[in-house]
Amino acid sequence: MTSRNPRDSRLRLVRPRPLVTARRVVSNRPIRPAPRPPAGTPAPAELARQARAVLADAVRIAHWAGDTRPVQGGGALAAAAAEHAVRALSLTPEAVRAGWDRARLAGLVELHGDIARPGWRLRAWAGDDSAVLRGWVALFDAWSIVHPAAGDVPATAVAEVVEAVPQVLSLLQLSAGPVTVPALLDLLQQRVAELHEERCEVPYGPQPQPVPAMDVPLPALLDWALRGLAAVGALTLAPGQATLTPLGNWAVWVKLEQICVAAQSPAGNIEQRADDMLRGCAQLTPGPARAEYRAWLAARTVGSAVTELLDVARGDDALLRGLAFEALRVVGAPAEAAVRGAAGESSLRPYAVLWLAEYEGADPEDAHDALTRAEATWLWVDTAAAVADHGESTLLVRHLESAVQGTVPALLEEVQAVGHPRTVQVLVALAAAHPDPALAKAVRRAAFQVHTGGV
């Protein structure tokens, strides 16, 4: 762009890459070598074979579901569809219901209103071992949903056991063999007591008589947790003892390794709020940043983490908005419903549309085709705001090349019309940074028109 006449200034058309230019790839941290799994861990191909075996019925049901099977509220199969599946697949009604739930939790099917469609993970199932393992880990994370607790157990007791299960799994992983149920129960009791102490569950005011402890059936809840983990293929049960399967051992190691990676970061990102965690990741290259996201997510419940990330995305910092959706990509299927809801918010819609397009199988390079012209322009301004706030002037000038418009006048016209709240600041910063005086003058004029409400 060297023309002195802005009418002739052409923009080189390239694929838009939101926030790539906004992230300064500068880090003096030494590169941590890729960790190796414990000795005896099967190769990824063998782990994927085992995961495919665990999810075999779920895959059959996902293929059967196609694009037309109706679902009820909450995602359950409609009664007529379930009966059809029983006949078509020669499975029991219980196996159909269980397989359908697993297919949903593993991302093998996606729900669009009352229609179920094959998920991108199902399309990659035969040839992508990493997709298979990610699907199984999603199922592993949802073990308490796959095998729900009895309805007469207090919800608080169930929540405490779910929160304590990672310590139980850590003991199983460190033991590298069978662990007796009494040893696991002792650890569970200790961890639940610690949770009570952390929450300061002390009766307030004078107590004339000792208050009896809540009758929490921990042995029964431990049995429930072990059976739930066995149901997803994470461990095997024998009389009086439990042992992690190779899949379970690998999954626990991966999660522990993710936590260790984050704990070694200068900011201690695993303990930070979402906004501080994302700021700490802004200086990292994409690979290490994703590792930080995974570790931060592993230390939280999925629902609370997704809510916290979307709250950050609603804020004023455009860089954090883009990074929040990068972290949501790591969450995957459990974030789908929340992201679809966010698509109704104007400030989040372009990011949500891109997230959903990639989630449904679009190549990241082609996902921008799902955006309307106005959404792409809004995203261009939002990314430019991130660059202006956190990047260098040369990056802002380079960002001009990612616009979908073919000429500078067309870009300025559509930027003025899109109504982004940072339009004036972005145009002023771009005018100050651009070396072409004629183009800078046109950009300044556009900024003034937006500021004064002119055309």
Short mmCIF file of C-alpha atoms in Angstrom, two decimals:
data_model
loop_
_atom_site.label_atom_id
_atom_site.label_comp_id
_atom_site.label_asym_id
_atom_site.label_seq_id
_atom_site.Cartn_x
_atom_site.Cartn_y
_atom_site.Cartn_z
CA MET A 1 0.00 0.00 0.00
CA THR A 2 2.13 2.86 -1.27
CA SER A 3 -0.38 4.81 -3.33
CA ARG A 4 -0.81 8.45 -2.38
CA ASN A 5 -4.48 8.22 -3.30
CA PRO A 6 -6.49 6.23 -0.74
CA ARG A 7 -9.11 5.41 -3.37
CA ASP A 8 -6.54 3.23 -5.12
CA SER A 9 -5.13 1.64 -1.99
CA ARG A 10 -5.68 -2.07 -2.25
CA LEU A 11 -5.63 -4.44 0.69
CA ARG A 12 -3.82 -7.68 0.14
CA LEU A 13 -6.46 -10.30 0.83
CA VAL A 14 -5.31 -12.90 3.33
CA ARG A 15 -7.13 -15.24 5.65
CA PRO A 16 -8.11 -13.34 8.80
CA ARG A 17 -6.33 -14.64 11.88
CA PRO A 18 -7.88 -13.00 14.94
CA LEU A 19 -5.49 -12.21 17.75
CA VAL A 20 -2.52 -13.87 16.10
CA THR A 21 -0.97 -10.46 15.59
CA ALA A 22 -2.18 -9.33 18.98
CA ARG A 23 -0.14 -11.96 20.81
CA ARG A 24 3.48 -10.94 21.23
CA VAL A 25 5.44 -14.12 20.96
CA VAL A 26 8.10 -13.16 23.46
CA SER A 27 9.10 -15.43 26.28
CA ASN A 28 12.47 -15.85 27.91
CA ARG A 29 11.37 -18.95 29.75
CA PRO A 30 13.38 -22.04 28.92
CA ILE A 31 11.48 -24.55 26.83
CA ARG A 32 10.38 -27.43 29.02
CA PRO A 33 11.07 -30.76 27.35
CA ALA A 34 8.00 -32.81 26.57
CA PRO A 35 7.37 -35.08 29.58
CA ARG A 36 7.36 -38.80 29.12
CA PRO A 37 4.59 -40.97 30.58
CA PRO A 38 5.45 -43.48 33.31
CA ALA A 39 7.32 -46.59 32.32
CA GLY A 40 4.99 -49.27 31.08
CA THR A 41 2.39 -46.86 29.68
CA PRO A 42 1.16 -48.24 26.35
CA ALA A 43 1.78 -46.29 23.16
CA PRO A 44 -0.91 -43.78 22.12
CA ALA A 45 -2.13 -46.14 19.41
CA GLU A 46 -2.74 -48.89 21.97
CA LEU A 47 -4.43 -46.47 24.39
CA ALA A 48 -6.67 -45.30 21.53
CA ARG A 49 -7.54 -48.93 20.73
CA GLN A 50 -8.61 -49.44 24.34
CA ALA A 51 -10.64 -46.20 24.28
CA ARG A 52 -12.39 -47.33 21.09
CA ALA A 53 -13.31 -50.58 22.84
CA VAL A 54 -14.79 -48.71 25.83
CA LEU A 55 -16.87 -46.51 23.52
CA ALA A 56 -17.78 -49.13 20.92
CA ASP A 57 -21.53 -49.10 21.70
CA ALA A 58 -21.54 -45.29 21.85
CA VAL A 59 -19.94 -45.13 18.39
CA ARG A 60 -22.52 -47.55 16.97
CA ILE A 61 -25.37 -45.47 18.35
CA ALA A 62 -23.78 -42.23 17.12
CA HIS A 63 -23.49 -43.64 13.59
CA TRP A 64 -27.07 -44.91 13.79
CA ALA A 65 -28.40 -41.54 14.97
CA GLY A 66 -27.49 -39.83 11.69
CA ASP A 67 -29.10 -36.43 11.19
CA THR A 68 -32.77 -37.14 11.82
CA ARG A 69 -33.31 -38.83 15.19
CA PRO A 70 -35.42 -36.65 17.50
CA VAL A 71 -34.36 -36.01 21.07
CA GLN A 72 -36.31 -34.95 24.11
CA GLY A 73 -35.63 -32.12 26.51
CA GLY A 74 -32.28 -32.54 28.22
CA GLY A 75 -30.86 -34.45 25.29
CA ALA A 76 -32.35 -37.89 25.98
CA LEU A 77 -33.50 -39.98 23.05
CA ALA A 78 -37.22 -39.84 22.40
CA ALA A 79 -39.03 -43.05 23.31
CA ALA A 80 -39.77 -43.99 19.69
CA ALA A 81 -36.16 -43.40 18.66
CA ALA A 82 -34.88 -45.47 21.57
CA GLU A 83 -37.15 -48.36 20.59
CA HIS A 84 -35.95 -48.12 17.01
CA ALA A 85 -32.31 -48.24 18.21
CA VAL A 86 -33.02 -51.34 20.29
CA ARG A 87 -34.31 -53.16 17.19
CA ALA A 88 -31.74 -51.78 14.73
CA LEU A 89 -28.67 -52.40 16.88
CA SER A 90 -29.79 -55.53 18.77
CA LEU A 91 -29.06 -53.86 22.11
CA THR A 92 -31.04 -53.80 25.32
CA PRO A 93 -32.93 -50.61 26.19
CA GLU A 94 -30.46 -50.00 29.04
CA ALA A 95 -27.50 -50.36 26.67
CA VAL A 96 -29.08 -47.91 24.22
CA ARG A 97 -29.66 -45.30 26.90
CA ALA A 98 -26.15 -45.75 28.30
CA GLY A 99 -24.54 -45.67 24.85
CA TRP A 100 -26.47 -42.55 23.88
CA ASP A 101 -25.37 -40.71 27.04
CA ARG A 102 -21.75 -41.73 26.43
CA ALA A 103 -21.92 -40.61 22.82
CA ARG A 104 -23.10 -37.17 23.92
CA LEU A 105 -20.53 -36.84 26.70
CA ALA A 106 -17.67 -37.97 24.45
CA GLY A 107 -18.61 -35.49 21.70
CA LEU A 108 -19.62 -38.18 19.21
CA VAL A 109 -23.00 -36.56 18.61
CA GLU A 110 -24.08 -32.93 18.71
CA LEU A 111 -27.55 -31.68 19.52
CA HIS A 112 -29.16 -29.00 17.38
CA GLY A 113 -32.57 -28.35 18.85
CA ASP A 114 -34.41 -31.68 18.69
CA ILE A 115 -32.05 -33.13 16.08
CA ALA A 116 -28.90 -35.14 16.76
CA ARG A 117 -26.04 -34.92 14.28
CA PRO A 118 -22.70 -36.73 14.08
CA GLY A 119 -19.96 -34.79 15.85
CA TRP A 120 -16.60 -33.99 14.31
CA ARG A 121 -15.00 -36.49 16.66
CA LEU A 122 -17.10 -39.29 15.17
CA ARG A 123 -15.90 -38.38 11.68
CA ALA A 124 -12.31 -38.57 12.89
CA TRP A 125 -12.84 -41.68 15.00
CA ALA A 126 -11.35 -44.27 12.68
CA GLY A 127 -8.11 -42.50 11.85
CA ASP A 128 -7.31 -39.93 14.55
CA ASP A 129 -6.01 -41.49 17.76
CA SER A 130 -5.72 -38.12 19.50
CA ALA A 131 -9.41 -37.38 18.81
CA VAL A 132 -10.31 -40.78 20.26
CA LEU A 133 -8.29 -40.16 23.42
CA ARG A 134 -9.76 -36.69 23.87
CA GLY A 135 -13.23 -38.18 23.53
CA TRP A 136 -12.48 -40.80 26.15
CA VAL A 137 -11.02 -38.20 28.52
CA ALA A 138 -14.25 -36.19 28.17
CA LEU A 139 -16.13 -39.33 29.22
CA PHE A 140 -13.67 -39.94 32.06
CA ASP A 141 -14.21 -36.40 33.35
CA ALA A 142 -17.98 -37.04 33.36
CA TRP A 143 -17.88 -40.32 35.31
CA SER A 144 -20.30 -39.01 37.96
CA ILE A 145 -22.84 -38.27 35.21
CA VAL A 146 -22.37 -41.63 33.52
CA HIS A 147 -23.00 -43.40 36.84
CA PRO A 148 -25.19 -41.07 38.96
CA ALA A 149 -25.42 -41.46 42.72
CA ALA A 150 -28.53 -42.76 44.43
CA GLY A 151 -31.24 -40.16 44.77
CA ASP A 152 -31.45 -40.44 48.58
CA VAL A 153 -27.82 -39.40 49.13
CA PRO A 154 -27.38 -35.72 50.14
CA ALA A 155 -26.19 -33.64 47.20
CA THR A 156 -23.50 -31.98 49.35
CA ALA A 157 -22.04 -35.36 50.23
CA VAL A 158 -21.97 -36.38 46.57
CA ALA A 159 -20.24 -33.10 45.63
CA GLU A 160 -17.61 -33.61 48.32
CA VAL A 161 -16.80 -37.09 47.09
CA VAL A 162 -16.54 -35.89 43.49
CA GLU A 163 -14.14 -33.18 44.64
CA ALA A 164 -12.09 -35.71 46.61
CA VAL A 165 -11.87 -38.34 43.86
CA PRO A 166 -8.73 -36.80 42.23
CA GLN A 167 -6.79 -37.59 45.42
CA VAL A 168 -8.09 -41.17 45.32
CA LEU A 169 -7.00 -41.48 41.71
CA SER A 170 -3.59 -40.02 42.54
CA LEU A 171 -3.05 -42.71 45.18
CA LEU A 172 -4.03 -45.39 42.69
CA GLN A 173 -1.67 -43.93 40.09
CA LEU A 174 1.27 -43.62 42.48
CA SER A 175 0.75 -47.15 43.79
CA ALA A 176 1.12 -48.58 40.26
CA GLY A 177 -0.97 -51.58 41.22
CA PRO A 178 -3.95 -52.72 43.27
CA VAL A 179 -4.95 -50.61 46.30
CA THR A 180 -7.22 -51.96 49.00
CA VAL A 181 -10.63 -50.39 49.51
CA PRO A 182 -9.90 -49.64 53.22
CA ALA A 183 -6.84 -47.60 52.19
CA LEU A 184 -8.89 -45.68 49.64
CA LEU A 185 -11.65 -45.10 52.20
CA ASP A 186 -9.15 -43.76 54.72
CA LEU A 187 -7.85 -41.27 52.14
CA LEU A 188 -11.39 -40.28 51.16
CA GLN A 189 -12.32 -39.63 54.80
CA GLN A 190 -9.22 -37.48 55.28
CA ARG A 191 -9.91 -35.45 52.17
CA VAL A 192 -13.58 -34.88 53.05
CA ALA A 193 -12.52 -33.76 56.54
CA GLU A 194 -10.06 -31.32 54.94
CA LEU A 195 -12.84 -29.93 52.73
CA HIS A 196 -15.00 -29.38 55.82
CA GLU A 197 -12.13 -27.60 57.55
CA GLU A 198 -11.40 -25.43 54.51
CA ARG A 199 -15.03 -24.35 54.45
CA CYS A 200 -15.02 -23.62 58.19
CA GLU A 201 -18.06 -25.77 58.86
CA VAL A 202 -18.16 -24.90 62.58
CA PRO A 203 -21.52 -24.36 64.35
CA TYR A 204 -22.06 -20.71 65.24
CA GLY A 205 -23.21 -19.60 68.72
CA PRO A 206 -23.53 -21.48 72.01
CA GLN A 207 -24.01 -25.21 71.71
CA PRO A 208 -25.56 -26.81 74.81
CA GLN A 209 -24.87 -30.28 73.49
CA PRO A 210 -22.36 -31.65 70.97
CA VAL A 211 -23.74 -31.48 67.48
CA PRO A 212 -23.62 -34.93 65.86
CA ALA A 213 -21.73 -35.13 62.59
CA MET A 214 -23.81 -35.48 59.47
CA ASP A 215 -24.34 -39.12 58.70
CA VAL A 216 -22.49 -39.28 55.40
CA PRO A 217 -22.31 -42.85 54.00
CA LEU A 218 -18.72 -42.56 52.81
CA PRO A 219 -18.18 -46.32 52.30
CA ALA A 220 -21.24 -46.42 50.04
CA LEU A 221 -20.15 -43.27 48.23
CA LEU A 222 -16.65 -44.67 47.71
CA ASP A 223 -18.22 -47.80 46.23
CA TRP A 224 -20.33 -45.57 43.95
CA ALA A 225 -17.28 -43.59 42.82
CA LEU A 226 -15.22 -46.70 42.11
CA ARG A 227 -18.06 -48.25 40.12
CA GLY A 228 -18.52 -45.02 38.18
CA LEU A 229 -14.84 -44.90 37.28
CA ALA A 230 -14.94 -48.57 36.32
CA ALA A 231 -17.96 -47.87 34.10
CA VAL A 232 -15.90 -45.49 31.96
CA GLY A 233 -12.92 -47.84 31.78
CA ALA A 234 -10.63 -45.97 34.19
CA LEU A 235 -10.16 -48.81 36.67
CA THR A 236 -10.96 -52.44 37.36
CA LEU A 237 -12.50 -53.80 40.54
CA ALA A 238 -11.72 -57.00 42.39
CA PRO A 239 -12.95 -58.10 45.82
CA GLY A 240 -11.67 -55.51 48.29
CA GLN A 241 -9.38 -53.66 45.87
CA ALA A 242 -9.17 -51.41 42.82
CA THR A 243 -6.57 -50.97 40.08
CA LEU A 244 -6.21 -48.32 37.42
CA THR A 245 -6.43 -49.51 33.85
CA PRO A 246 -3.72 -48.36 31.42
CA LEU A 247 -6.19 -45.72 30.17
CA GLY A 248 -6.95 -44.54 33.70
CA ASN A 249 -3.28 -44.48 34.66
CA TRP A 250 -2.45 -42.43 31.56
CA ALA A 251 -5.33 -39.98 32.14
CA VAL A 252 -4.36 -39.34 35.77
CA TRP A 253 -0.74 -38.84 34.76
CA VAL A 254 -1.75 -36.36 32.05
CA LYS A 255 -3.82 -34.32 34.50
CA LEU A 256 -1.10 -34.33 37.14
CA GLU A 257 1.44 -33.28 34.52
CA GLN A 258 -0.78 -30.41 33.40
CA ILE A 259 -1.06 -29.19 36.97
CA CYS A 260 2.72 -29.41 37.41
CA VAL A 261 3.30 -27.41 34.22
CA ALA A 262 1.05 -24.62 35.43
CA ALA A 263 2.51 -24.68 38.92
CA GLN A 264 5.96 -24.07 37.43
CA SER A 265 4.82 -20.94 35.59
CA PRO A 266 6.06 -17.64 37.03
CA ALA A 267 2.52 -16.39 37.68
CA GLY A 268 1.22 -19.64 39.15
CA ASN A 269 -1.63 -19.56 36.67
CA ILE A 270 -3.48 -22.54 38.08
CA GLU A 271 -4.39 -20.54 41.20
CA GLN A 272 -5.38 -17.34 39.38
CA ARG A 273 -8.74 -16.00 38.36
CA ALA A 274 -9.57 -16.45 34.69
CA ASP A 275 -8.59 -12.90 33.70
CA ASP A 276 -5.22 -13.09 35.47
CA MET A 277 -4.60 -16.57 34.05
CA LEU A 278 -5.26 -15.31 30.52
CA ARG A 279 -2.96 -12.32 31.03
CA GLY A 280 -0.27 -14.72 32.16
CA CYS A 281 -0.78 -16.77 29.00
CA ALA A 282 -0.77 -13.76 26.65
CA GLN A 283 3.03 -13.84 26.46
CA LEU A 284 3.21 -17.55 25.66
CA THR A 285 3.25 -19.24 22.29
CA PRO A 286 0.09 -21.23 21.46
CA GLY A 287 1.37 -24.64 22.58
CA PRO A 288 2.45 -23.67 26.11
CA ALA A 289 -0.65 -21.49 26.42
CA ARG A 290 -2.89 -24.48 25.71
CA ALA A 291 -1.03 -26.47 28.37
CA GLU A 292 -1.73 -23.67 30.84
CA TYR A 293 -5.40 -23.64 29.90
CA ARG A 294 -5.67 -27.40 30.40
CA ALA A 295 -4.03 -27.24 33.82
CA TRP A 296 -6.23 -24.33 34.92
CA LEU A 297 -9.32 -26.20 33.72
CA ALA A 298 -8.25 -29.42 35.42
CA ALA A 299 -8.31 -27.67 38.80
CA ARG A 300 -11.94 -26.49 38.39
CA THR A 301 -15.35 -27.86 37.60
CA VAL A 302 -16.15 -27.46 33.92
CA GLY A 303 -19.29 -25.40 34.50
CA SER A 304 -17.64 -22.82 36.74
CA ALA A 305 -14.61 -22.55 34.44
CA VAL A 306 -16.75 -21.93 31.35
CA THR A 307 -18.81 -19.32 33.19
CA GLU A 308 -15.68 -17.54 34.39
CA LEU A 309 -14.12 -17.50 30.92
CA LEU A 310 -17.27 -16.09 29.32
CA ASP A 311 -17.48 -13.41 32.01
CA VAL A 312 -13.95 -12.35 31.09
CA ALA A 313 -14.89 -12.37 27.39
CA ARG A 314 -17.69 -9.90 28.14
CA GLY A 315 -15.19 -7.40 29.53
CA ASP A 316 -13.47 -4.46 27.86
CA ASP A 317 -10.14 -6.12 27.03
CA ALA A 318 -10.32 -7.47 23.48
CA LEU A 319 -7.15 -9.51 23.90
CA LEU A 320 -8.61 -11.38 26.86
CA ARG A 321 -11.83 -11.90 24.88
CA GLY A 322 -9.96 -13.74 22.15
CA LEU A 323 -7.84 -15.72 24.62
CA ALA A 324 -10.95 -16.71 26.58
CA PHE A 325 -12.33 -18.39 23.47
CA GLU A 326 -8.96 -20.06 22.88
CA ALA A 327 -9.30 -21.56 26.37
CA LEU A 328 -12.88 -22.58 25.58
CA ARG A 329 -11.55 -24.50 22.56
CA VAL A 330 -9.57 -26.58 25.03
CA VAL A 331 -12.78 -27.24 27.01
CA GLY A 332 -14.46 -28.63 23.89
CA ALA A 333 -17.88 -30.32 24.00
CA PRO A 334 -18.84 -29.39 27.59
CA ALA A 335 -18.71 -25.71 26.58
CA GLU A 336 -20.98 -26.05 23.54
CA ALA A 337 -24.27 -25.04 25.18
CA ALA A 338 -22.75 -21.99 26.85
CA VAL A 339 -21.01 -20.88 23.64
CA ARG A 340 -24.25 -21.25 21.68
CA GLY A 341 -25.89 -19.03 24.25
CA ALA A 342 -23.08 -16.50 23.93
CA ALA A 343 -23.69 -16.32 20.17
CA GLY A 344 -26.74 -14.21 20.98
CA GLU A 345 -24.56 -11.43 22.44
CA SER A 346 -23.27 -8.99 19.86
CA SER A 347 -19.83 -8.58 21.44
CA LEU A 348 -19.26 -12.35 21.62
CA ARG A 349 -21.07 -13.53 18.50
CA PRO A 350 -18.14 -13.53 16.02
CA TYR A 351 -15.96 -15.49 18.45
CA ALA A 352 -18.80 -17.89 19.25
CA VAL A 353 -19.56 -18.45 15.55
CA LEU A 354 -15.90 -19.31 14.88
CA TRP A 355 -15.79 -21.61 17.92
CA LEU A 356 -18.91 -23.45 16.82
CA ALA A 357 -17.72 -23.75 13.21
CA GLU A 358 -14.46 -25.37 14.34
CA TYR A 359 -16.31 -27.53 16.87
CA GLU A 360 -18.55 -28.81 14.09
CA GLY A 361 -15.59 -29.84 11.97
CA ALA A 362 -14.57 -26.80 9.93
CA ASP A 363 -10.88 -26.32 9.31
CA PRO A 364 -9.63 -23.35 11.37
CA GLU A 365 -8.40 -21.76 8.14
CA ASP A 366 -11.90 -21.92 6.67
CA ALA A 367 -13.96 -21.24 9.79
CA HIS A 368 -14.14 -17.51 8.98
CA ASP A 369 -16.43 -18.35 6.07
CA ALA A 370 -19.16 -18.86 8.70
CA LEU A 371 -19.07 -15.14 9.57
CA THR A 372 -21.22 -12.56 7.85
CA ARG A 373 -19.47 -9.55 6.36
CA ALA A 374 -20.57 -7.38 9.29
CA GLU A 375 -19.41 -9.98 11.85
CA ALA A 376 -16.03 -10.27 10.14
CA THR A 377 -15.66 -6.48 10.19
CA TRP A 378 -16.64 -6.29 13.86
CA LEU A 379 -14.05 -8.98 14.63
CA TRP A 380 -11.43 -7.06 12.64
CA VAL A 381 -12.06 -3.96 14.78
CA ASP A 382 -12.03 -5.98 18.01
CA THR A 383 -8.74 -7.62 17.08
CA ALA A 384 -7.31 -4.25 16.11
CA ALA A 385 -8.30 -2.98 19.56
CA ALA A 386 -6.36 -5.85 21.11
CA VAL A 387 -3.35 -5.00 18.97
CA ALA A 388 -3.60 -1.30 19.83
CA ASP A 389 -3.78 -2.07 23.54
CA HIS A 390 -1.13 -4.78 23.75
CA GLY A 391 0.88 -4.86 20.53
CA GLU A 392 3.24 -2.68 18.53
CA SER A 393 2.33 -0.13 15.89
CA THR A 394 3.87 -2.27 13.15
CA LEU A 395 1.52 -5.09 14.10
CA LEU A 396 -1.45 -2.75 13.78
CA VAL A 397 -0.38 -1.75 10.28
CA ARG A 398 0.09 -5.40 9.37
CA HIS A 399 -3.36 -6.19 10.75
CA LEU A 400 -4.80 -3.95 8.04
CA GLU A 401 -3.98 -6.68 5.53
CA SER A 402 -6.31 -9.18 7.22
CA ALA A 403 -9.48 -7.20 6.49
CA VAL A 404 -12.01 -8.86 4.21
CA GLN A 405 -12.60 -5.65 2.26
CA GLY A 406 -10.65 -5.12 -0.93
CA THR A 407 -9.88 -1.40 -0.55
CA VAL A 408 -9.22 1.03 2.26
CA PRO A 409 -12.30 3.16 1.50
CA ALA A 410 -14.51 0.06 1.60
CA LEU A 411 -12.95 -0.99 4.90
CA LEU A 412 -13.44 2.45 6.43
CA GLU A 413 -17.05 2.62 5.27
CA GLU A 414 -17.94 -0.75 6.78
CA VAL A 415 -15.96 -0.14 9.96
CA GLN A 416 -17.94 3.05 10.53
CA ALA A 417 -21.21 1.18 9.98
CA VAL A 418 -20.50 -1.82 12.19
CA GLY A 419 -20.84 0.09 15.46
CA HIS A 420 -17.95 -1.33 17.47
CA PRO A 421 -17.43 0.75 20.65
CA ARG A 422 -13.66 0.96 20.07
CA THR A 423 -13.89 2.12 16.43
CA VAL A 424 -12.64 5.67 17.06
CA GLN A 425 -9.65 4.56 19.15
CA VAL A 426 -8.70 1.90 16.62
CA LEU A 427 -8.83 4.30 13.68
CA VAL A 428 -6.87 6.96 15.54
CA ALA A 429 -4.18 4.44 16.47
CA LEU A 430 -4.05 3.11 12.91
CA ALA A 431 -3.71 6.63 11.48
CA ALA A 432 -0.86 7.38 13.87
CA ALA A 433 0.94 4.16 13.00
CA HIS A 434 0.56 4.03 9.22
CA PRO A 435 3.49 5.39 7.18
CA ASP A 436 1.37 6.48 4.19
CA PRO A 437 0.30 10.11 4.83
CA ALA A 438 -2.64 10.00 2.43
CA LEU A 439 -4.01 6.80 3.89
CA ALA A 440 -3.43 8.05 7.45
CA LYS A 441 -5.36 11.23 6.60
CA ALA A 442 -8.32 9.20 5.29
CA VAL A 443 -8.32 7.07 8.42
CA ARG A 444 -8.22 10.12 10.68
CA ARG A 445 -11.14 11.62 8.75
CA ALA A 446 -13.11 8.41 9.25
CA ALA A 447 -12.32 8.47 12.98
CA PHE A 448 -13.59 12.04 13.22
CA GLN A 449 -16.78 11.15 11.37
CA VAL A 450 -17.48 8.25 13.74
CA HIS A 451 -16.76 10.46 16.76
CA THR A 452 -19.08 13.22 15.62
CA GLY A 453 -21.74 10.94 14.17
CA GLY A 454 -21.12 12.09 10.61
CA VAL A 455 -21.06 10.00 7.44
#
